[in-house]
Coordinates of C-alpha atoms and ligand atoms in Angstrom, one line a residue:
M254 CA 0.2 -27.2 3.4
T255 CA -1.9 -24.2 4.3
S256 CA -3.8 -24.6 7.5
P257 CA -7.6 -24.6 7.0
D258 CA -8.0 -21.7 9.4
Q259 CA -10.9 -19.7 8.0
S260 CA -9.9 -16.5 9.8
W261 CA -6.2 -16.6 8.7
W262 CA -6.5 -12.9 7.7
R263 CA -7.0 -11.8 11.3
D264 CA -3.3 -12.2 12.1
A265 CA -1.5 -12.9 8.8
V266 CA 1.8 -11.3 8.0
V267 CA 1.3 -10.0 4.5
Y268 CA 4.3 -9.2 2.2
Q269 CA 3.7 -6.7 -0.5
I270 CA 5.3 -7.5 -3.9
Y271 CA 5.6 -4.6 -6.4
P272 CA 6.2 -6.9 -9.4
R273 CA 8.1 -4.4 -11.5
S274 CA 10.8 -4.2 -8.9
F275 CA 10.9 -7.6 -7.1
A276 CA 12.8 -10.0 -9.3
D277 CA 13.6 -10.1 -13.0
A278 CA 13.7 -13.7 -14.3
N279 CA 13.9 -12.9 -18.0
N280 CA 16.6 -10.3 -17.6
D281 CA 14.8 -7.4 -19.4
G282 CA 15.3 -4.9 -16.5
T283 CA 11.7 -5.3 -15.3
G284 CA 10.5 -7.7 -12.6
D285 CA 8.1 -10.5 -13.6
V286 CA 6.0 -13.3 -12.3
Q287 CA 8.7 -16.0 -13.0
G288 CA 11.0 -13.8 -10.9
M289 CA 8.3 -13.9 -8.1
I290 CA 8.1 -17.7 -8.4
G291 CA 11.9 -17.9 -8.0
K292 CA 11.7 -16.0 -4.8
L293 CA 9.0 -17.9 -3.1
D294 CA 11.5 -19.8 -1.1
H295 CA 12.9 -16.5 0.2
L296 CA 9.3 -15.5 1.3
S297 CA 8.8 -18.9 2.8
R298 CA 12.0 -18.7 4.8
L299 CA 11.2 -15.2 5.8
G300 CA 8.0 -16.6 7.3
V301 CA 5.2 -14.5 5.8
N302 CA 1.7 -15.9 5.7
A303 CA 0.5 -14.1 2.6
V304 CA 1.6 -11.9 -0.3
W305 CA -0.2 -8.9 -1.8
V306 CA 0.8 -8.5 -5.4
S307 CA 0.5 -4.9 -6.8
P308 CA -1.1 -4.8 -10.3
W309 CA 0.3 -7.4 -12.7
Y310 CA -2.4 -6.7 -15.3
P311 CA -1.8 -5.5 -18.9
S312 CA -1.2 -1.8 -18.6
P313 CA 0.5 1.1 -20.5
M314 CA 2.2 1.8 -17.1
A315 CA 1.2 5.4 -17.0
D316 CA 0.9 4.9 -13.3
G317 CA 3.0 1.9 -12.6
G318 CA 0.2 -0.6 -13.5
Y319 CA -2.6 1.2 -11.7
D320 CA -3.9 2.1 -15.2
V321 CA -5.3 -1.3 -16.1
S322 CA -6.3 -2.2 -19.7
D323 CA -7.4 -5.7 -19.0
Y324 CA -8.4 -6.9 -15.5
C325 CA -8.3 -10.6 -16.4
D326 CA -4.9 -11.1 -17.8
I327 CA -1.2 -10.5 -17.0
D328 CA 0.9 -7.9 -18.7
P329 CA 3.3 -9.6 -21.2
R330 CA 6.2 -7.8 -19.6
F331 CA 5.3 -9.7 -16.4
G332 CA 4.4 -13.0 -17.9
T333 CA 1.2 -15.0 -18.7
L334 CA -1.9 -16.2 -16.9
A335 CA -0.2 -19.6 -16.7
D336 CA 2.7 -17.9 -14.8
A337 CA 0.1 -16.4 -12.4
D338 CA -1.4 -19.8 -11.9
E339 CA 2.0 -21.3 -11.2
F340 CA 2.7 -18.5 -8.7
I341 CA -0.5 -18.9 -6.9
A342 CA 0.0 -22.7 -6.7
G343 CA 3.6 -22.3 -5.6
A344 CA 2.6 -19.9 -2.9
H345 CA -0.2 -22.1 -1.7
A346 CA 2.1 -25.1 -1.6
R347 CA 4.3 -23.2 0.8
G348 CA 1.3 -22.1 3.0
I349 CA 1.4 -18.6 1.6
R350 CA -2.0 -17.0 0.6
V351 CA -2.2 -14.6 -2.3
L352 CA -3.9 -11.2 -2.4
I353 CA -3.9 -9.2 -5.6
D354 CA -4.8 -5.6 -6.3
L355 CA -8.2 -4.7 -7.6
V356 CA -8.3 -1.3 -9.2
P357 CA -12.0 -0.4 -9.5
N358 CA -12.0 3.4 -9.4
H359 CA -10.4 3.9 -12.8
C360 CA -8.9 1.9 -15.6
S361 CA -6.6 2.9 -18.4
V362 CA -7.4 4.9 -21.5
A363 CA -6.3 1.7 -23.3
H364 CA -9.1 -0.3 -21.8
P365 CA -11.5 -1.5 -24.5
A366 CA -14.5 0.0 -22.7
F367 CA -12.9 3.4 -22.7
R368 CA -11.8 3.1 -26.3
A369 CA -15.4 2.2 -27.2
A370 CA -16.6 5.2 -25.2
L371 CA -14.4 7.5 -27.2
A372 CA -15.6 6.0 -30.4
A373 CA -19.3 6.3 -29.4
G374 CA -21.1 9.6 -29.3
P375 CA -22.2 11.7 -26.3
G376 CA -25.2 10.2 -24.5
S377 CA -24.2 6.6 -25.6
P378 CA -24.2 3.6 -23.3
E379 CA -20.5 3.3 -23.9
R380 CA -19.9 6.8 -22.6
A381 CA -22.1 6.1 -19.6
M382 CA -19.5 3.6 -18.3
F383 CA -17.4 6.7 -17.4
H384 CA -18.0 10.3 -16.4
F385 CA -18.2 12.3 -19.6
R386 CA -19.6 15.8 -19.4
D387 CA -19.8 18.8 -21.7
G388 CA -17.5 21.6 -20.8
L389 CA -18.6 25.0 -19.6
G390 CA -18.3 28.4 -21.3
F391 CA -18.0 29.3 -24.9
D392 CA -17.4 26.1 -27.0
G393 CA -17.3 24.0 -23.8
A394 CA -13.6 25.0 -23.4
Q395 CA -13.8 25.1 -19.6
P396 CA -13.8 21.9 -17.5
P397 CA -17.2 20.8 -16.1
T398 CA -16.2 21.5 -12.5
N399 CA -13.1 23.0 -10.8
G400 CA -11.9 19.5 -9.6
G401 CA -8.2 19.0 -9.2
S402 CA -6.4 15.7 -9.8
L403 CA -4.5 14.0 -6.9
F404 CA -1.4 13.9 -9.1
G405 CA -1.6 17.6 -9.9
G406 CA -3.4 19.6 -12.6
P407 CA -7.1 19.5 -13.4
A408 CA -9.2 16.3 -12.9
W409 CA -11.0 16.6 -16.3
E410 CA -9.4 16.0 -19.7
R411 CA -10.9 17.2 -22.9
M412 CA -11.2 14.7 -25.7
V413 CA -10.3 15.6 -29.2
G414 CA -12.4 13.7 -31.7
P415 CA -12.2 13.6 -35.5
D416 CA -14.2 16.8 -35.6
G417 CA -12.1 18.6 -33.0
P418 CA -12.5 19.1 -29.2
E419 CA -15.6 17.7 -27.6
Q420 CA -16.6 16.3 -24.2
W421 CA -14.5 16.0 -21.0
Y422 CA -13.9 12.9 -18.8
L423 CA -13.1 12.7 -15.2
H424 CA -9.8 11.3 -13.9
M425 CA -9.1 11.7 -10.2
F426 CA -5.5 10.5 -10.9
A427 CA -3.5 10.8 -14.1
S428 CA -5.4 11.7 -17.4
E429 CA -4.5 8.2 -18.6
Q430 CA -6.8 6.8 -15.8
P431 CA -10.4 7.6 -16.5
D432 CA -12.8 7.0 -13.6
W433 CA -15.5 4.4 -14.0
N434 CA -19.1 5.5 -13.4
W435 CA -20.2 3.4 -10.5
A436 CA -23.7 4.7 -10.8
N437 CA -24.0 2.5 -13.8
P438 CA -25.0 -1.1 -13.0
A439 CA -23.0 -2.3 -16.0
V440 CA -19.8 -1.2 -14.2
A441 CA -20.7 -3.1 -11.1
A442 CA -21.4 -6.2 -13.2
L443 CA -18.1 -5.9 -14.9
F444 CA -16.3 -5.9 -11.6
D445 CA -18.4 -8.8 -10.2
D446 CA -17.0 -10.9 -13.1
V447 CA -13.4 -9.7 -12.4
I448 CA -13.7 -10.6 -8.7
R449 CA -15.0 -14.0 -9.5
F450 CA -12.4 -14.6 -12.2
W451 CA -9.6 -14.2 -9.7
F452 CA -11.3 -16.0 -6.8
D453 CA -12.0 -18.9 -9.2
R454 CA -8.3 -18.9 -10.0
G455 CA -7.5 -19.3 -6.4
V456 CA -6.5 -15.9 -5.1
D457 CA -7.3 -15.5 -1.4
G458 CA -8.1 -11.8 -1.3
L459 CA -8.2 -8.5 -3.0
R460 CA -6.6 -5.2 -1.9
V461 CA -9.0 -2.6 -3.1
D462 CA -7.3 0.4 -4.6
V463 CA -8.8 3.8 -3.7
A464 CA -11.6 1.9 -1.9
D465 CA -13.0 5.1 -0.5
S466 CA -13.8 6.6 -3.9
L467 CA -15.6 4.7 -6.7
A468 CA -19.1 6.3 -6.2
K469 CA -19.3 10.0 -6.9
D470 CA -21.9 12.6 -6.1
M471 CA -23.4 12.7 -9.6
T472 CA -24.3 16.3 -9.4
F473 CA -20.5 17.0 -9.5
P474 CA -20.5 20.2 -7.4
D475 CA -17.4 22.3 -7.3
T476 CA -15.2 22.0 -4.2
P477 CA -13.5 24.8 -2.3
V478 CA -10.8 26.3 -4.4
D479 CA -7.2 25.8 -3.2
P480 CA -6.0 29.3 -3.3
V481 CA -2.5 28.2 -4.4
T482 CA -3.3 25.6 -7.1
G483 CA -6.4 27.3 -8.4
F484 CA -8.2 23.9 -8.7
G485 CA -10.8 22.4 -6.5
T486 CA -9.4 20.5 -3.5
P487 CA -8.6 17.0 -4.6
G488 CA -7.7 15.5 -1.2
F489 CA -10.1 13.8 1.2
F490 CA -12.3 15.9 3.4
P491 CA -15.7 14.9 4.9
G492 CA -18.4 16.0 2.5
H493 CA -16.1 15.9 -0.6
P494 CA -18.2 14.7 -3.6
W495 CA -15.7 12.1 -4.7
W496 CA -14.9 10.4 -1.4
N497 CA -16.8 8.1 0.9
Q498 CA -20.2 8.4 -0.7
P499 CA -23.1 6.5 0.9
E500 CA -23.4 4.1 -2.2
L501 CA -20.1 2.5 -1.1
E502 CA -21.8 0.5 1.5
T503 CA -24.0 -1.2 -1.1
I504 CA -21.0 -2.0 -3.2
Q505 CA -19.0 -3.4 -0.3
R506 CA -21.8 -5.5 1.1
H507 CA -22.4 -7.0 -2.4
W508 CA -18.7 -7.8 -2.7
R509 CA -18.6 -9.4 0.7
E510 CA -21.5 -11.7 -0.3
I511 CA -19.4 -12.8 -3.3
A512 CA -16.4 -13.5 -1.1
D513 CA -18.5 -15.3 1.5
G514 CA -19.8 -17.5 -1.2
Y515 CA -16.3 -19.0 -1.5
S516 CA -15.9 -19.5 2.3
G517 CA -15.7 -23.0 3.6
Q518 CA -13.1 -24.0 1.0
H519 CA -9.9 -25.5 2.3
L520 CA -7.8 -22.3 2.2
G521 CA -10.3 -20.3 4.3
E522 CA -12.1 -17.1 3.7
R523 CA -11.6 -14.8 0.7
I524 CA -11.0 -11.3 1.8
F525 CA -10.9 -7.7 1.0
V526 CA -8.4 -5.1 2.3
C527 CA -9.4 -1.5 1.7
E528 CA -7.0 1.1 0.6
A529 CA -8.9 4.0 2.2
N530 CA -7.7 7.3 3.7
V531 CA -11.1 8.2 5.2
K532 CA -11.0 10.6 8.1
P533 CA -12.0 10.7 10.8
L534 CA -11.4 7.2 12.0
D535 CA -15.0 6.7 13.0
A536 CA -16.0 7.1 9.4
L537 CA -13.3 4.7 8.2
I538 CA -14.4 2.1 10.7
R539 CA -17.8 1.9 8.9
F540 CA -15.8 0.2 6.0
V541 CA -15.2 -2.8 8.3
D542 CA -18.6 -3.0 9.9
P543 CA -19.9 -6.6 10.0
G544 CA -20.9 -7.7 6.5
R545 CA -18.7 -5.0 4.8
M546 CA -14.9 -5.3 4.1
H547 CA -12.6 -7.5 6.2
T548 CA -9.8 -5.1 7.0
T549 CA -8.4 -1.7 6.0
F550 CA -4.8 -0.7 5.4
N551 CA -3.5 1.4 8.3
F552 CA -2.3 4.8 7.0
D553 CA -2.5 6.1 10.5
M554 CA 0.5 4.0 11.5
L555 CA 2.3 4.5 8.2
W556 CA 2.2 8.3 8.7
C557 CA 2.7 8.3 12.5
E558 CA 5.7 10.1 13.8
W559 CA 8.4 8.2 15.8
T560 CA 7.5 9.4 19.3
A561 CA 6.1 7.2 22.0
G562 CA 3.1 9.5 22.6
S563 CA 2.0 9.6 19.0
L564 CA 2.5 5.9 18.5
R565 CA 0.6 4.9 21.7
A566 CA -2.3 7.2 20.9
M567 CA -2.4 5.8 17.3
I568 CA -2.3 2.2 18.6
D569 CA -5.0 2.8 21.2
R570 CA -7.4 4.7 18.9
N571 CA -7.1 2.0 16.2
L572 CA -7.5 -0.9 18.6
I573 CA -10.5 0.6 20.2
A574 CA -12.2 1.7 17.0
H575 CA -11.6 -1.7 15.3
A576 CA -12.7 -3.7 18.4
S577 CA -16.0 -1.7 18.3
V578 CA -16.9 -3.5 15.1
G579 CA -15.1 -6.8 15.7
A580 CA -12.4 -6.2 12.9
P581 CA -8.7 -6.6 13.4
T582 CA -6.4 -3.6 13.1
T583 CA -3.7 -3.8 10.4
W584 CA -0.2 -2.6 11.1
V585 CA 1.8 -1.0 8.4
L586 CA 5.2 0.7 8.0
G587 CA 5.4 1.2 4.3
N588 CA 4.1 0.7 0.8
H589 CA 4.9 1.5 -2.8
D590 CA 3.5 5.0 -2.4
S591 CA 5.4 6.3 0.6
T592 CA 8.9 7.2 1.5
R593 CA 10.6 4.0 2.9
V594 CA 10.4 3.7 6.7
V595 CA 14.3 3.8 7.1
T596 CA 14.3 7.2 5.5
R597 CA 11.2 8.6 7.2
Y598 CA 12.5 7.7 10.6
G599 CA 16.0 9.1 9.7
K600 CA 14.7 12.6 9.2
P601 CA 14.3 15.3 11.8
E602 CA 10.5 15.2 11.1
T603 CA 9.4 11.5 11.2
G604 CA 5.7 11.7 10.4
R605 CA 5.8 12.8 6.8
P606 CA 5.1 10.1 4.2
F607 CA 6.6 11.8 1.2
T608 CA 10.0 13.4 0.4
L609 CA 10.8 16.4 -1.7
A610 CA 14.1 17.3 -3.3
G611 CA 13.9 20.9 -2.0
P612 CA 11.5 23.2 -0.1
P613 CA 7.8 22.5 -0.7
P614 CA 6.6 24.5 -3.7
E615 CA 4.0 27.0 -2.5
W616 CA 1.2 25.5 -4.6
L617 CA 1.3 22.3 -2.6
G618 CA -0.8 24.2 -0.1
R619 CA -2.0 22.1 2.7
L620 CA -0.6 19.0 1.2
A621 CA 2.9 20.3 2.0
D622 CA 2.4 18.9 5.5
Y623 CA 2.9 15.5 4.1
F624 CA 6.2 16.3 2.5
S625 CA 9.7 16.6 4.0
E626 CA 12.7 18.0 2.3
L627 CA 15.0 17.5 5.3
P628 CA 18.2 15.5 5.2
T629 CA 18.3 11.8 6.2
D630 CA 20.4 10.0 8.8
V631 CA 20.1 6.5 7.3
G632 CA 21.8 4.8 10.2
L633 CA 19.5 6.4 12.7
G634 CA 16.5 5.6 10.5
R635 CA 17.4 2.0 10.1
R636 CA 17.9 1.5 13.8
R637 CA 14.4 3.0 14.4
A638 CA 12.9 1.0 11.5
R639 CA 14.2 -2.3 13.1
A640 CA 12.7 -1.3 16.4
A641 CA 9.5 -0.4 14.6
A642 CA 9.4 -3.8 13.0
L643 CA 9.4 -5.5 16.4
L644 CA 6.6 -3.1 17.5
E645 CA 4.6 -3.7 14.4
L646 CA 4.9 -7.5 14.6
A647 CA 4.0 -7.7 18.3
L648 CA 0.7 -5.8 17.9
P649 CA -2.6 -7.6 17.8
G650 CA -3.8 -8.2 14.2
P651 CA -2.4 -8.6 10.7
A652 CA 0.9 -6.8 9.7
Y653 CA 2.2 -5.7 6.3
I654 CA 5.8 -5.8 5.1
Y655 CA 6.6 -3.8 2.0
Q656 CA 9.2 -5.6 -0.2
G657 CA 12.7 -4.5 0.9
E658 CA 11.7 -3.6 4.4
E659 CA 13.1 -7.0 5.5
L660 CA 16.4 -5.8 4.0
G661 CA 16.4 -2.4 5.7
L662 CA 16.4 -0.6 2.3
P663 CA 16.3 3.2 2.5
E664 CA 14.5 5.4 0.0
V665 CA 16.6 6.3 -3.0
E666 CA 16.4 10.0 -2.8
D667 CA 18.8 11.0 -5.5
L668 CA 17.4 9.2 -8.6
P669 CA 18.4 11.3 -11.7
A670 CA 15.4 13.2 -13.1
D671 CA 15.7 11.5 -16.4
V672 CA 14.7 8.1 -15.0
L673 CA 11.7 9.3 -13.0
D674 CA 8.5 7.6 -14.0
D675 CA 5.8 8.6 -11.5
P676 CA 3.0 10.6 -13.1
S677 CA 2.9 13.0 -10.1
Y678 CA 6.4 14.1 -11.2
F679 CA 5.2 14.9 -14.7
R680 CA 1.9 16.4 -13.7
T681 CA 3.6 18.8 -11.4
G682 CA 6.2 19.9 -13.9
G683 CA 8.9 18.1 -11.9
R684 CA 8.2 19.9 -8.6
V685 CA 7.1 16.8 -6.8
R686 CA 9.6 14.0 -7.3
G687 CA 7.1 11.3 -6.7
R688 CA 7.3 7.7 -5.5
D689 CA 10.0 6.1 -7.6
G690 CA 12.5 6.2 -4.7
C691 CA 10.7 3.4 -2.9
R692 CA 10.3 1.4 -6.0
V693 CA 13.9 0.8 -6.9
P694 CA 14.5 -2.9 -7.8
L695 CA 15.6 -5.1 -4.9
P696 CA 19.2 -6.2 -4.4
W697 CA 19.3 -10.0 -4.1
S698 CA 23.0 -10.9 -4.4
G699 CA 26.3 -9.9 -5.8
T700 CA 28.4 -6.8 -5.4
T701 CA 27.4 -4.6 -8.3
P702 CA 24.0 -3.7 -9.9
P703 CA 21.7 -5.3 -10.8
Y704 CA 22.6 -7.3 -7.6
G705 CA 20.9 -10.4 -8.8
F706 CA 17.6 -8.6 -9.6
G707 CA 18.2 -9.8 -13.2
V708 CA 21.4 -11.2 -14.7
D709 CA 23.0 -8.1 -16.3
A710 CA 20.2 -5.9 -17.8
N711 CA 20.0 -2.4 -16.4
P712 CA 17.0 -2.4 -14.0
W713 CA 14.2 0.0 -14.9
L714 CA 15.3 2.3 -12.1
P715 CA 19.0 2.4 -11.3
Q716 CA 20.1 0.9 -8.0
P717 CA 22.6 2.7 -5.7
S718 CA 26.2 1.6 -6.0
V719 CA 26.3 1.1 -2.2
W720 CA 23.6 -1.6 -2.0
A721 CA 25.9 -4.7 -2.0
E722 CA 25.9 -5.0 1.7
L723 CA 22.1 -4.7 1.7
S724 CA 21.5 -7.7 -0.6
A725 CA 19.6 -10.7 0.7
A726 CA 22.6 -12.9 0.1
A727 CA 24.9 -10.5 2.0
Q728 CA 22.5 -10.5 4.9
D729 CA 21.7 -14.1 4.9
G730 CA 24.3 -15.5 7.2
D731 CA 24.7 -12.4 9.4
P732 CA 22.9 -12.8 12.6
T733 CA 22.9 -9.0 13.1
S734 CA 21.3 -8.2 9.7
T735 CA 17.8 -6.8 9.3
L736 CA 16.9 -9.9 7.3
S737 CA 17.9 -12.1 10.2
L738 CA 15.9 -9.9 12.6
Y739 CA 12.8 -10.3 10.5
R740 CA 13.2 -14.0 10.1
R741 CA 13.7 -14.4 13.8
A742 CA 10.7 -12.2 14.7
L743 CA 8.4 -13.9 12.3
S744 CA 9.4 -17.3 13.6
V745 CA 8.8 -16.3 17.2
R746 CA 5.5 -14.7 16.1
A747 CA 4.4 -17.9 14.4
N748 CA 5.1 -20.0 17.4
H749 CA 4.3 -17.9 20.4
P750 CA 0.7 -18.3 21.6
A751 CA 0.4 -14.7 22.7
L752 CA 1.2 -13.2 19.3
G753 CA -1.1 -12.6 16.3
D754 CA -4.8 -11.7 17.0
G755 CA -5.8 -10.8 20.5
S756 CA -5.2 -7.9 22.9
L757 CA -2.4 -6.1 24.7
A758 CA -2.0 -4.5 28.1
W759 CA 0.2 -1.4 28.5
S760 CA 2.9 -1.6 31.2
E761 CA 2.8 1.7 33.1
E762 CA 6.1 1.3 35.0
Y763 CA 8.1 2.9 32.3
P764 CA 8.4 6.7 31.4
G765 CA 6.0 8.0 28.9
S766 CA 8.7 8.0 26.2
V767 CA 8.9 4.2 26.4
L768 CA 6.3 1.9 24.8
A769 CA 5.9 -1.2 26.9
F770 CA 3.2 -3.8 26.8
T771 CA 2.4 -7.4 27.6
R772 CA 0.3 -10.0 25.9
E773 CA -1.0 -13.2 27.4
P774 CA 0.3 -15.7 27.9
G775 CA 3.8 -14.6 29.0
F776 CA 4.9 -12.1 26.3
G777 CA 6.4 -8.6 26.6
C778 CA 7.6 -5.9 24.3
V779 CA 9.5 -2.8 25.1
V780 CA 10.4 -0.1 22.6
N781 CA 12.7 2.6 23.9
L782 CA 12.0 6.0 22.3
S783 CA 13.5 7.8 25.3
P784 CA 17.0 9.4 25.2
D785 CA 18.3 7.0 27.9
P786 CA 18.8 3.2 28.1
V787 CA 16.1 1.4 30.1
D788 CA 16.0 -1.8 32.2
L789 CA 14.0 -4.8 31.2
P790 CA 11.5 -6.3 33.7
A791 CA 13.0 -8.7 36.2
G792 CA 13.0 -12.3 35.0
A793 CA 12.5 -11.3 31.3
E794 CA 13.9 -13.9 29.0
L795 CA 15.0 -12.3 25.8
L796 CA 13.4 -13.6 22.6
V797 CA 14.4 -11.0 20.0
A798 CA 16.2 -7.7 20.2
S799 CA 16.4 -5.0 17.4
D800 CA 19.9 -4.0 18.7
D801 CA 22.5 -5.1 21.2
L802 CA 21.7 -4.5 24.8
I803 CA 24.2 -2.4 26.8
D804 CA 25.0 -3.9 30.1
G805 CA 21.6 -5.6 30.0
R806 CA 19.8 -2.4 29.3
L807 CA 17.8 -1.5 26.2
P808 CA 19.4 1.5 24.3
T809 CA 17.5 4.4 22.7
D810 CA 15.6 3.6 19.5
A811 CA 15.7 -0.2 20.1
A812 CA 13.1 -2.8 20.9
V813 CA 12.9 -6.2 22.5
W814 CA 10.5 -9.1 22.8
F815 CA 10.8 -11.2 25.9
A816 CA 9.1 -14.1 27.6
L817 CA 7.7 -13.7 31.1
R818 CA 7.5 -16.7 33.3
Ligands
NOJ231 C1 -3.2 4.0 -4.8 C2 -2.1 3.2 -5.3 O1 -1.5 2.6 -4.2 C3 -1.2 4.1 -6.1 O2 0.0 3.6 -6.4 C4 -1.9 4.6 -7.3 O3 -1.2 5.6 -7.9 C5 -3.3 5.2 -6.9 N1 -4.0 4.4 -6.0 C6 -4.2 5.3 -8.1 O4 -4.5 4.0 -8.6

């Protein structure tokens, strides 16, 4: 049974489930909640402490479920509320906490509140739930501001009513995702009910989607024009009218009070994890000030290049910043929005979170820095990803595993264009291929697709023909497999008193291209990013290695954990 540890979240290993692609119990090609229930034993054996379930709500799936039409139900393709209850109970029975996605910045155009807003006239309370504005220019044919959507194109969509074109509404993401108006107390009240609905059902925490937006500067000023796209800059920069507005603090403190109202129950504190890309780090850290949110998802690590200098600087600045407010740092190698770690680390440039099929189109402008079109050495990438897993799991604080990382899955970079589903693909006229390559359904068993994902239905995205050896079943009995590495590391982590929350001390006796640190009592980790094999400290007793040692020495792009006596 779950331990009554109130602060479980300070060192939990959290496994992200993307429901569409995890396991398909009803064999319709799409993952579902019964499929998730069927894999709880896999998660238990893997040794994770919590799961984060990406949106499972009713949704037209214009953005993979991040376009929610009902926050208090389950999409029929995924199952029912009874299935969700069964999943939560089954996870809890195995000592696994459950986090789910909360999507408060926007909903779906199919949400009843948005439909009501469309039906009601300008100036109505229904429209005040969203950001409706008259257009500019003759006949209001120009959008109210120059804002650009993060998925490409303009961030305003003009409605067409029975009498023709009328007002515009704001959507920071796809046009099917209208932004809620957080200046309206009725929106806050709606989300209070949603949060309580899920806490009352037993979920242990909420991952807050786009937690750095929600509140907008209600004067809606234009932003600097991106000379290439012609739209206002959509990405985060300090002072941007859509990001990190001061009102967020009030929202977050209020949510924290709701969560704290549930504390003292037998499963421990209910928590919030922010998805926030706020820069600089000093500004992000305000989100986890005492009395605000519990943790924030670490994009700094997810986007860090594979060099010892960058990694060490990233680790230090995060540990120092988080310690200054008493919050744990999270550690992250992947999620459903980024190129899988095996592929990122297999490219000549390792610090780019997204892949392109060709050279970056000019209109990507500054965002092009985040994209790589370079070829992948999957073997090299997997080797580094295994080492990175040991680094991640040895650091102080909670760690996240994106489904399939434990299998060493690479990004599927060659999905045919006609199966792509990501709105960023469509909103950029196919120039950005989007995030489907990290969302390909998991291989569980068997030698041909669907590899036990379902029985024989074609998965919603096709799986590569070469994934047989990557299936969970194929890796199960192989002590050298990535699955075995994760199981072993998580087992050591669960039982070693030095691991989890706490601190680390860098060992300075190695060259700067090697990461080496100790944790008390008696634990050491070395990650070799240098071109040459390195020795382990005298007396080190090996606990886990990401690769075979060569004559007792740790090869390049490998990591070890050891006990020091
Ligand atoms: C972040 C989510 O992780 C991503 O998948 C989604 O497209 C955007 N937020 C919009 O909800």
